[in-house]
Coordinates of N, CA and C in Angstrom, one line a residue:
K719 N -127.8 -81.1 -118.7 CA -128.4 -80.5 -117.5 C -127.5 -80.4 -116.4
I720 N -126.7 -81.5 -116.1 CA -125.7 -81.5 -115.0 C -124.7 -80.4 -115.3
A721 N -124.3 -80.2 -116.5 CA -123.3 -79.2 -116.9 C -123.8 -77.8 -116.6
K722 N -125.0 -77.6 -116.8 CA -125.6 -76.2 -116.5 C -125.6 -76.0 -115.0
V723 N -126.0 -77.0 -114.2 CA -126.0 -76.9 -112.8 C -124.6 -76.6 -112.3
R724 N -123.6 -77.3 -112.9 CA -122.2 -77.1 -112.5 C -121.7 -75.7 -112.8
E725 N -122.1 -75.2 -114.0 CA -121.7 -73.8 -114.4 C -122.3 -72.8 -113.5
Q726 N -123.6 -73.0 -113.1 CA -124.3 -72.1 -112.2 C -123.5 -72.1 -110.8
K727 N -123.1 -73.3 -110.3 CA -122.4 -73.3 -109.1 C -121.1 -72.6 -109.1
I728 N -120.4 -72.7 -110.3 CA -119.1 -72.0 -110.4 C -119.4 -70.5 -110.4
K729 N -120.4 -70.0 -111.1 CA -120.7 -68.6 -111.2 C -121.1 -68.1 -109.8
D730 N -121.9 -68.8 -109.1 CA -122.3 -68.4 -107.7 C -121.1 -68.3 -106.8
E731 N -120.2 -69.3 -107.0 CA -119.0 -69.2 -106.1 C -118.1 -68.0 -106.4
E732 N -117.9 -67.7 -107.7 CA -117.1 -66.6 -108.1 C -117.8 -65.3 -107.6
K733 N -119.1 -65.2 -107.7 CA -119.8 -64.1 -107.2 C -119.6 -63.9 -105.7
R734 N -119.6 -65.0 -105.0 CA -119.4 -65.0 -103.5 C -118.0 -64.5 -103.2
K735 N -117.0 -65.0 -104.0 CA -115.6 -64.6 -103.7 C -115.5 -63.1 -104.0
G736 N -116.1 -62.6 -105.0 CA -116.1 -61.2 -105.3 C -116.6 -60.4 -104.1
E737 N -117.7 -60.8 -103.6 CA -118.3 -60.1 -102.4 C -117.4 -60.2 -101.2
S738 N -116.8 -61.3 -101.0 CA -116.0 -61.4 -99.8 C -114.7 -60.5 -99.9
D739 N -114.2 -60.4 -101.2 CA -113.1 -59.5 -101.4 C -113.5 -58.1 -101.1
R740 N -114.6 -57.7 -101.6 CA -115.1 -56.4 -101.4 C -115.3 -56.1 -99.9
L741 N -115.8 -57.1 -99.1 CA -115.9 -56.9 -97.7 C -114.6 -56.7 -97.0
T742 N -113.6 -57.5 -97.4 CA -112.3 -57.3 -96.8 C -111.7 -56.0 -97.1
L743 N -112.0 -55.5 -98.3 CA -111.5 -54.1 -98.7 C -112.1 -53.1 -97.7
D744 N -113.4 -53.2 -97.5 CA -114.1 -52.3 -96.6 C -113.5 -52.4 -95.2
D745 N -113.3 -53.6 -94.8 CA -112.7 -53.8 -93.4 C -111.3 -53.1 -93.3
A746 N -110.6 -53.3 -94.4 CA -109.2 -52.7 -94.4 C -109.3 -51.2 -94.4
R747 N -110.3 -50.6 -95.1 CA -110.5 -49.1 -95.1 C -110.9 -48.7 -93.7
T748 N -111.7 -49.4 -93.1 CA -112.2 -49.1 -91.7 C -111.0 -49.1 -90.7
Q749 N -110.2 -50.2 -90.8 CA -109.0 -50.3 -90.0 C -108.1 -49.1 -90.2
L750 N -107.8 -48.8 -91.5 CA -107.0 -47.7 -91.8 C -107.5 -46.4 -91.2
D751 N -108.8 -46.2 -91.3 CA -109.4 -44.9 -90.7 C -109.1 -44.9 -89.2
F752 N -109.3 -46.0 -88.6 CA -109.0 -46.0 -87.1 C -107.6 -45.7 -86.8
I753 N -106.7 -46.3 -87.6 CA -105.2 -46.1 -87.4 C -104.9 -44.6 -87.6
V754 N -105.4 -44.1 -88.7 CA -105.1 -42.7 -89.0 C -105.7 -41.8 -87.9
R755 N -106.9 -42.0 -87.4 CA -107.4 -41.2 -86.3 C -106.6 -41.3 -85.1
D756 N -106.1 -42.5 -84.8 CA -105.3 -42.8 -83.6 C -104.0 -42.0 -83.7
K757 N -103.4 -42.0 -84.9 CA -102.1 -41.3 -85.1 C -102.3 -39.8 -85.0
Q758 N -103.5 -39.3 -85.5 CA -103.7 -37.9 -85.5 C -103.9 -37.5 -84.0
A759 N -104.6 -38.3 -83.2 CA -104.8 -38.0 -81.8 C -103.5 -38.0 -81.1
D760 N -102.6 -38.9 -81.4 CA -101.2 -39.0 -80.8 C -100.5 -37.7 -81.2
A761 N -100.6 -37.3 -82.4 CA -99.8 -36.1 -82.9 C -100.4 -34.8 -82.1
Q762 N -101.7 -34.8 -82.0 CA -102.3 -33.6 -81.3 C -101.8 -33.6 -79.8
M763 N -101.8 -34.7 -79.2 CA -101.4 -34.8 -77.8 C -99.9 -34.4 -77.7
L764 N -99.0 -34.9 -78.6 CA -97.6 -34.4 -78.6 C -97.5 -32.9 -78.8
N765 N -98.3 -32.4 -79.7 CA -98.2 -31.0 -80.0 C -98.6 -30.2 -78.7
A766 N -99.7 -30.7 -78.1 CA -100.2 -30.0 -76.8 C -99.1 -30.0 -75.8
K767 N -98.4 -31.2 -75.6 CA -97.4 -31.3 -74.6 C -96.2 -30.4 -74.9
A768 N -95.9 -30.3 -76.2 CA -94.8 -29.4 -76.6 C -95.1 -28.0 -76.4
N769 N -96.4 -27.6 -76.7 CA -96.8 -26.2 -76.4 C -96.8 -25.9 -74.9
I770 N -97.2 -26.8 -74.1 CA -97.2 -26.6 -72.6 C -95.7 -26.4 -72.2
K771 N -94.9 -27.3 -72.7 CA -93.5 -27.2 -72.3 C -92.8 -25.9 -72.7
R772 N -93.2 -25.5 -74.0 CA -92.7 -24.2 -74.5 C -93.2 -23.0 -73.7
D773 N -94.5 -23.1 -73.4 CA -95.0 -22.0 -72.6 C -94.4 -21.9 -71.2
K774 N -94.2 -23.1 -70.6 CA -93.5 -23.1 -69.3 C -92.1 -22.6 -69.3
T775 N -91.4 -23.0 -70.4 CA -90.0 -22.5 -70.5 C -90.0 -21.0 -70.7
A776 N -90.9 -20.5 -71.5 CA -91.0 -19.0 -71.7 C -91.3 -18.3 -70.4
Q777 N -92.2 -18.9 -69.6 CA -92.5 -18.3 -68.3 C -91.3 -18.3 -67.4
D778 N -90.6 -19.4 -67.4 CA -89.4 -19.5 -66.5 C -88.4 -18.5 -67.0
G779 N -88.3 -18.3 -68.3 CA -87.3 -17.3 -68.8 C -87.6 -15.9 -68.4
R780 N -88.9 -15.6 -68.2 CA -89.4 -14.2 -67.8 C -89.1 -14.0 -66.3
K781 N -89.1 -15.0 -65.5 CA -89.0 -14.8 -64.1 C -87.7 -14.1 -63.7

């Protein structure tokens, strides 16, 4: 009887570990999504600045 209880405890613990691993994977995915969005926003901002600079240079060239 004690052996069965011990086996059940081990199974429960393994199950819990599996769930916590899955949770950290989801957290990692969420973090990656945030990082990617942040980098995309940075790239868009740099593109916008470059476009403004290019337009201004073109206007100065026309003057």
